[in-house]
Every structure is written in C-alpha cells, then in structure tokens.
C-alpha cells in the first residue's frame, strides 16, 4: 500500500465565514489539515493568530496561499515580490511545506520579468516548495453580446510554459480554461506538489464546484496521484457561498472530503478488481 495522501481544507472554502471557521470545520469533519488563503480576512494576515488556531484545533497548516488575487493586491504590501517573501516566511513560521502562488499579472512587468528567478531563489533559501498554479483566461465584453478571450497572466495561464520546480494543479481553473487536467498533471510530472480539488462545468468562470458535480476528471486524478506515489497535498477549494446555511456548508465540505478519501484510498489500496467508489446524494 502507498502512503496516505493528506487531504486539507482551504480557508477560502468557508467564505464568507472567517479563517477560524475553516480550522473548526476541518477538525470536526476529519480533514488532515488546512490551507491558509491570505486575503482580506484580518485573521488570515495574522500569522500568530493562525498559529493559535492550528494549535487549538490540532489542524496543521499544509500550505499558505500567497495573497495574489485581485482583491488582495495590497495585503501585506503593494509589492507582489514582498507579498511572496512574506508568504514564504509565514509558511516557515507555521511549519507548512508549500506556498501556493499564481503567475504574475501582465501589468506587473517588473515582477513578471524576474518571477522565475525569484521563485527559484526563495525555494533555495527556505527549503519550501513554491507551487505555481495553473490559471484560466477571462472574457472581456465588447458589447452587443460579443466578447474576446484574453490572458491576464504572463506569459500564459499554463505555468509549465515557463518551467518551475513545483506546481499547483487547480481543476476548477482547468475547467474554465478547457485544458485537459490529466495531461496537465503529466506535464507537471514530479513537480506536481499541490492539488486544488474542485470541479467545473467548462463555463468561462472559476466555479470551484464540489468534486464529482462537474465535468473534470476529479476521480481519475485522485487515483492517478495515489497510484503514482504523490507526496504533496490535496486541498479542497470549494465555493460554498451559496450554501444557504452553516449546516449546508458543512454538508458540502463533508461530501468533498468523502469524495477525495474514497478515490485516493481506493486507488492506494490497489483498486483493481473492485468497483470504483461513488457518492449518492
């Protein structure tokens, strides 16, 4: 039997609840840890407070997601390179082995020009994997029902175009980009360090559906990871904003964890000869 893949919960999955709720839910539902999304939530920016949450709930921080969303462009610093350095420092303080990072926006020219070198040097200095994430193009409306697809990231939405040491594969992003997630995982190869497990319908937007509810090969990817000796982390980054209640949110996150564990463990235990697991709703 291969080693058990840790399954974590992103603090973004409980939005609009704060980071503390993610630690509580992760502990109650039986997740293996938490990915800290650093953004507007003040607690997410306070590493001492996060450390206290981790200690109180017994949930380790598996990864720190650097503040690189449009809504977090001024969190910690207006300088994206400084935000990345702070994220690496936070990961070291919290004992997290991985930092999740988006590619640079096209308008971040200076940052983009030195991005690959900065990532590599920080990995060398810290020993922490900086896993660059696949993204997706956006559609810009032109009026009269017309739109044009544009890439907001430099050089592209596919980090393997540059070639980094470590990668994050996000299946909601691959759905929106109409990319083959399994082929992308193969291109990432041994550099695949971190997975954002979620689903998507193929619509041109970031949906982060509960895995198994969309079109992405979520089950197949989990099985490929388990069979291939994956030694990174799988994190559920699921959009629960429309859950309607705290209980409904918990049910979505419990289903997400069950999906991940069923497929990871089925494959790790040598699923040949056994029916592939499914979830009834």
CSV table of C-alpha atoms in Angstrom, one decimal:
chain,number,residue,atom,x,y,z
A,1,UNK,CA,0.0,0.0,0.0
A,2,UNK,CA,1.3,3.5,-0.8
A,3,UNK,CA,1.5,6.3,1.7
A,4,UNK,CA,-1.8,8.1,2.5
A,5,UNK,CA,-2.2,11.4,0.7
A,6,UNK,CA,-3.0,14.2,3.2
A,7,UNK,CA,-6.4,16.0,2.4
A,8,UNK,CA,-6.7,19.5,3.5
A,9,UNK,CA,-9.4,22.2,3.5
A,10,UNK,CA,-8.8,25.7,2.1
A,11,UNK,CA,-9.9,28.5,4.4
A,12,UNK,CA,-11.4,30.0,1.2
A,13,UNK,CA,-13.9,27.2,1.2
A,14,UNK,CA,-15.8,28.6,4.2
A,15,UNK,CA,-16.1,32.2,2.8
A,16,UNK,CA,-17.9,34.4,3.9
A,17,UNK,CA,-17.0,32.8,7.3
A,18,UNK,CA,-13.5,33.7,8.6
A,19,UNK,CA,-10.4,31.5,8.7
A,20,UNK,CA,-11.1,30.3,12.2
A,21,UNK,CA,-14.3,28.6,11.0
A,22,UNK,CA,-12.3,26.6,8.4
A,23,UNK,CA,-10.0,25.2,11.2
A,24,UNK,CA,-13.0,24.2,13.3
A,25,UNK,CA,-14.8,22.6,10.4
A,26,UNK,CA,-11.7,20.8,9.2
A,27,UNK,CA,-11.1,19.4,12.6
A,28,UNK,CA,-14.8,18.3,13.1
A,29,UNK,CA,-15.1,16.6,9.7
A,30,UNK,CA,-11.7,14.8,9.9
A,31,UNK,CA,-9.6,16.7,7.4
A,32,UNK,CA,-5.8,16.3,7.7
A,33,UNK,CA,-5.1,20.0,7.8
A,34,UNK,CA,-5.8,23.4,6.4
A,35,UNK,CA,-4.5,25.6,3.5
A,36,UNK,CA,-4.4,29.2,4.6
A,37,UNK,CA,-5.7,31.7,2.0
A,38,UNK,CA,-4.1,35.0,2.8
A,39,UNK,CA,-6.6,37.8,1.8
A,40,UNK,CA,-8.9,40.4,3.2
A,41,UNK,CA,-9.8,38.4,6.3
A,42,UNK,CA,-7.7,40.1,9.1
A,43,UNK,CA,-7.1,36.7,10.8
A,44,UNK,CA,-5.6,35.2,7.7
A,45,UNK,CA,-3.0,38.0,7.7
A,46,UNK,CA,-2.1,37.5,11.4
A,47,UNK,CA,0.3,34.5,11.5
A,48,UNK,CA,0.4,34.4,15.3
A,49,UNK,CA,-3.4,34.2,15.3
A,50,UNK,CA,-3.3,31.4,12.7
A,51,UNK,CA,-0.8,29.5,14.7
A,52,UNK,CA,-3.1,29.7,17.7
A,53,UNK,CA,-6.0,28.3,15.6
A,54,UNK,CA,-3.8,25.5,14.4
A,55,UNK,CA,-2.7,24.6,18.0
A,56,UNK,CA,-6.3,24.8,19.4
A,57,UNK,CA,-7.8,22.6,16.7
A,58,UNK,CA,-4.9,20.3,16.1
A,59,UNK,CA,-5.1,21.1,12.4
A,60,UNK,CA,-1.6,21.7,10.8
A,61,UNK,CA,-1.2,24.3,8.1
A,62,UNK,CA,-0.4,22.3,5.0
A,63,UNK,CA,0.1,25.2,2.7
A,64,UNK,CA,0.0,29.0,2.6
A,65,UNK,CA,-1.7,30.6,-0.4
A,66,UNK,CA,0.1,33.9,-1.1
A,67,UNK,CA,-2.1,37.0,-1.5
A,68,UNK,CA,-2.2,37.3,-5.2
A,69,UNK,CA,-5.9,37.7,-6.0
A,70,UNK,CA,-7.2,41.0,-7.4
A,71,UNK,CA,-8.9,41.7,-4.1
A,72,UNK,CA,-5.7,41.1,-2.1
A,73,UNK,CA,-3.2,43.2,-4.1
A,74,UNK,CA,-2.4,45.4,-1.1
A,75,UNK,CA,-2.5,42.8,1.6
A,76,UNK,CA,0.9,42.9,3.5
A,77,UNK,CA,2.4,45.1,0.8
A,78,UNK,CA,1.6,46.6,-2.6
A,79,UNK,CA,4.8,44.9,-3.9
A,80,UNK,CA,4.0,41.4,-5.2
A,81,UNK,CA,7.6,40.2,-4.6
A,82,UNK,CA,7.4,41.3,-0.9
A,83,UNK,CA,4.0,39.6,-0.6
A,84,UNK,CA,5.6,36.4,-1.8
A,85,UNK,CA,8.5,36.7,0.6
A,86,UNK,CA,6.0,37.3,3.5
A,87,UNK,CA,4.1,34.2,2.4
A,88,UNK,CA,7.3,32.1,2.4
A,89,UNK,CA,8.2,33.4,5.9
A,90,UNK,CA,4.6,32.7,7.1
A,91,UNK,CA,4.9,29.1,5.8
A,92,UNK,CA,8.2,28.6,7.6
A,93,UNK,CA,6.7,30.0,10.9
A,94,UNK,CA,3.7,27.7,10.6
A,95,UNK,CA,5.6,24.6,9.5
A,96,UNK,CA,3.9,24.5,6.1
A,97,UNK,CA,5.9,22.8,3.4
A,98,UNK,CA,4.2,24.6,0.5
A,99,UNK,CA,3.4,28.1,-0.7
A,100,UNK,CA,0.7,28.3,-3.5
A,101,UNK,CA,1.3,31.1,-5.9
A,102,UNK,CA,-0.4,32.5,-9.1
A,103,UNK,CA,1.6,33.5,-12.1
A,104,UNK,CA,2.2,37.3,-12.4
A,105,UNK,CA,-0.5,39.5,-14.0
A,106,UNK,CA,0.6,41.1,-17.3
A,107,UNK,CA,0.7,44.6,-15.8
A,108,UNK,CA,3.1,43.5,-13.1
A,109,UNK,CA,6.0,43.9,-15.6
A,110,UNK,CA,9.0,44.2,-13.2
A,111,UNK,CA,7.7,41.3,-11.1
A,112,UNK,CA,6.9,39.2,-14.1
A,113,UNK,CA,10.4,39.7,-15.7
A,114,UNK,CA,12.1,38.3,-12.6
A,115,UNK,CA,9.4,35.9,-11.4
A,116,UNK,CA,11.0,32.6,-12.2
A,117,UNK,CA,14.3,33.6,-10.7
A,118,UNK,CA,12.6,35.0,-7.6
A,119,UNK,CA,10.6,31.8,-7.0
A,120,UNK,CA,13.7,29.6,-7.5
A,121,UNK,CA,15.9,31.7,-5.2
A,122,UNK,CA,13.3,31.7,-2.4
A,123,UNK,CA,12.9,28.0,-2.7
A,124,UNK,CA,16.7,27.6,-2.4
A,125,UNK,CA,16.8,29.9,0.7
A,126,UNK,CA,13.8,28.5,2.5
A,127,UNK,CA,13.5,24.8,1.5
A,128,UNK,CA,9.8,25.5,1.0
A,129,UNK,CA,8.1,24.5,-2.3
A,130,UNK,CA,6.6,27.4,-4.1
A,131,UNK,CA,4.0,25.7,-6.3
A,132,UNK,CA,2.9,27.9,-9.2
A,133,UNK,CA,-0.7,27.4,-10.1
A,134,UNK,CA,-2.5,27.0,-13.5
A,135,UNK,CA,-5.0,29.8,-14.2
A,136,UNK,CA,-7.6,30.5,-16.9
A,137,UNK,CA,-8.3,33.2,-19.5
A,138,UNK,CA,-11.1,35.7,-19.0
A,139,UNK,CA,-13.7,37.1,-21.4
A,140,UNK,CA,-13.8,40.8,-21.9
A,141,UNK,CA,-17.2,42.0,-23.1
A,142,UNK,CA,-17.3,44.1,-26.4
A,143,UNK,CA,-21.0,44.9,-26.3
A,144,UNK,CA,-23.9,43.6,-28.4
A,145,UNK,CA,-23.4,40.1,-27.0
A,146,UNK,CA,-19.8,39.9,-28.2
A,147,UNK,CA,-16.7,39.2,-26.2
A,148,UNK,CA,-13.0,38.5,-26.6
A,149,UNK,CA,-10.9,36.0,-24.6
A,150,UNK,CA,-7.8,37.5,-23.0
A,151,UNK,CA,-5.0,36.2,-20.9
A,152,UNK,CA,-4.3,38.3,-17.8
A,153,UNK,CA,-1.2,36.3,-16.9
A,154,UNK,CA,2.4,36.5,-18.1
A,155,UNK,CA,3.4,34.5,-20.1
A,156,UNK,CA,0.3,32.3,-20.0
A,157,UNK,CA,-2.2,30.5,-17.8
A,158,UNK,CA,-0.1,27.4,-18.0
A,159,UNK,CA,2.9,27.5,-15.6
A,160,UNK,CA,4.6,24.6,-17.4
A,161,UNK,CA,5.2,27.1,-20.3
A,162,UNK,CA,7.9,28.6,-18.1
A,163,UNK,CA,9.0,25.5,-16.3
A,164,UNK,CA,9.1,25.8,-12.5
A,165,UNK,CA,10.3,23.3,-9.9
A,166,UNK,CA,6.9,23.0,-8.2
A,167,UNK,CA,3.3,23.3,-9.4
A,168,UNK,CA,-0.3,23.5,-8.1
A,169,UNK,CA,-2.9,21.9,-10.3
A,170,UNK,CA,-6.4,23.5,-9.9
A,171,UNK,CA,-9.2,21.6,-11.6
A,172,UNK,CA,-11.7,24.4,-11.5
A,173,UNK,CA,-9.2,26.5,-13.4
A,174,UNK,CA,-8.5,23.7,-15.9
A,175,UNK,CA,-12.3,23.5,-16.5
A,176,UNK,CA,-12.6,27.2,-17.2
A,177,UNK,CA,-9.5,27.1,-19.5
A,178,UNK,CA,-10.8,24.0,-21.3
A,179,UNK,CA,-7.5,22.3,-20.5
A,180,UNK,CA,-7.1,18.5,-20.1
A,181,UNK,CA,-6.3,18.3,-16.4
A,182,UNK,CA,-4.8,14.8,-16.6
A,183,UNK,CA,-2.4,15.9,-19.4
A,184,UNK,CA,-1.5,19.0,-17.5
A,185,UNK,CA,-0.7,16.8,-14.5
A,186,UNK,CA,1.5,14.7,-16.6
A,187,UNK,CA,3.4,17.8,-17.9
A,188,UNK,CA,3.9,18.9,-14.4
A,189,UNK,CA,5.3,15.5,-13.6
A,190,UNK,CA,7.3,15.1,-10.4
A,191,UNK,CA,6.9,18.9,-9.9
A,192,UNK,CA,3.2,18.5,-9.1
A,193,UNK,CA,3.3,19.4,-5.4
A,194,UNK,CA,-0.2,20.6,-4.6
A,195,UNK,CA,-3.7,20.0,-5.9
A,196,UNK,CA,-6.8,22.2,-5.5
A,197,UNK,CA,-9.5,19.6,-5.8
A,198,UNK,CA,-12.8,21.1,-7.1
A,199,UNK,CA,-14.9,20.7,-10.2
A,200,UNK,CA,-16.2,22.9,-13.0
A,201,UNK,CA,-18.7,22.7,-15.8
A,202,UNK,CA,-16.5,24.2,-18.5
A,203,UNK,CA,-18.2,27.6,-18.2
A,204,UNK,CA,-15.7,30.5,-18.7
A,205,UNK,CA,-15.6,31.3,-15.0
A,206,UNK,CA,-14.0,30.0,-11.8
A,207,UNK,CA,-16.7,27.7,-10.3
A,208,UNK,CA,-15.0,25.6,-7.6
A,209,UNK,CA,-17.8,23.1,-7.5
A,210,UNK,CA,-17.9,20.1,-5.2
A,211,UNK,CA,-15.8,17.4,-6.9
A,212,UNK,CA,-18.0,15.0,-8.8
A,213,UNK,CA,-20.6,17.5,-9.7
A,214,UNK,CA,-18.9,18.8,-12.9
A,215,UNK,CA,-17.0,17.6,-15.9
A,216,UNK,CA,-13.5,17.4,-14.6
A,217,UNK,CA,-11.7,14.1,-14.1
A,218,UNK,CA,-11.5,14.5,-10.3
A,219,UNK,CA,-11.8,10.8,-9.5
A,220,UNK,CA,-9.2,9.9,-12.2
A,221,UNK,CA,-6.8,12.5,-10.9
A,222,UNK,CA,-7.1,11.3,-7.3
A,223,UNK,CA,-6.5,7.7,-8.4
A,224,UNK,CA,-3.5,8.7,-10.6
A,225,UNK,CA,-2.0,10.6,-7.6
A,226,UNK,CA,-2.5,7.7,-5.2
A,227,UNK,CA,-1.0,5.1,-7.6
A,228,UNK,CA,1.9,7.4,-8.6
A,229,UNK,CA,3.3,7.9,-5.1
A,230,UNK,CA,2.2,11.6,-4.9
A,231,UNK,CA,3.9,13.1,-1.8
A,232,UNK,CA,2.2,16.5,-1.8
A,233,UNK,CA,-1.1,17.7,-0.6
A,234,UNK,CA,-4.7,17.6,-1.9
A,235,UNK,CA,-6.8,20.5,-0.7
A,236,UNK,CA,-10.5,21.0,-1.2
A,237,UNK,CA,-11.0,24.6,-2.5
A,238,UNK,CA,-14.8,24.6,-2.9
A,239,UNK,CA,-17.1,27.5,-3.4
A,240,UNK,CA,-19.8,27.3,-0.7
A,241,UNK,CA,-21.0,30.9,-0.8
A,242,UNK,CA,-24.5,29.8,-1.9
A,243,UNK,CA,-24.8,27.1,0.7
A,244,UNK,CA,-27.6,29.0,2.4
A,245,UNK,CA,-26.6,27.9,6.0
A,246,UNK,CA,-23.7,26.8,8.0
A,247,UNK,CA,-25.1,23.3,8.1
A,248,UNK,CA,-25.4,23.2,4.3
A,249,UNK,CA,-21.8,24.4,4.0
A,250,UNK,CA,-20.7,21.6,6.3
A,251,UNK,CA,-22.5,19.1,4.2
A,252,UNK,CA,-20.8,20.3,1.0
A,253,UNK,CA,-17.4,20.1,2.7
A,254,UNK,CA,-18.1,16.7,4.2
A,255,UNK,CA,-19.1,15.4,0.8
A,256,UNK,CA,-16.0,16.9,-0.7
A,257,UNK,CA,-13.8,15.1,1.8
A,258,UNK,CA,-15.6,11.9,1.3
A,259,UNK,CA,-15.1,12.1,-2.4
A,260,UNK,CA,-11.3,12.7,-2.1
A,261,UNK,CA,-10.8,10.0,0.5
A,262,UNK,CA,-12.8,7.4,-1.4
A,263,UNK,CA,-10.9,7.8,-4.6
A,264,UNK,CA,-7.4,8.3,-3.1
A,265,UNK,CA,-7.8,5.4,-0.7
A,266,UNK,CA,-9.4,3.1,-3.3
A,267,UNK,CA,-6.5,3.5,-5.6
A,268,UNK,CA,-3.9,3.4,-2.9
A,269,UNK,CA,-5.3,0.0,-1.8
A,270,UNK,CA,-4.9,-1.4,-5.3
A,271,UNK,CA,-8.5,-0.8,-6.6
A,272,UNK,CA,-8.1,-3.3,-9.4
A,273,UNK,CA,-10.9,-5.8,-9.3
A,274,UNK,CA,-13.1,-3.6,-7.2
A,275,UNK,CA,-15.8,-1.3,-8.4
A,276,UNK,CA,-14.9,2.4,-8.5
A,277,UNK,CA,-16.4,4.1,-5.5
A,278,UNK,CA,-19.3,6.6,-6.0
A,279,UNK,CA,-21.2,9.0,-3.8
A,280,UNK,CA,-25.0,9.0,-3.6
A,281,UNK,CA,-26.7,12.3,-2.9
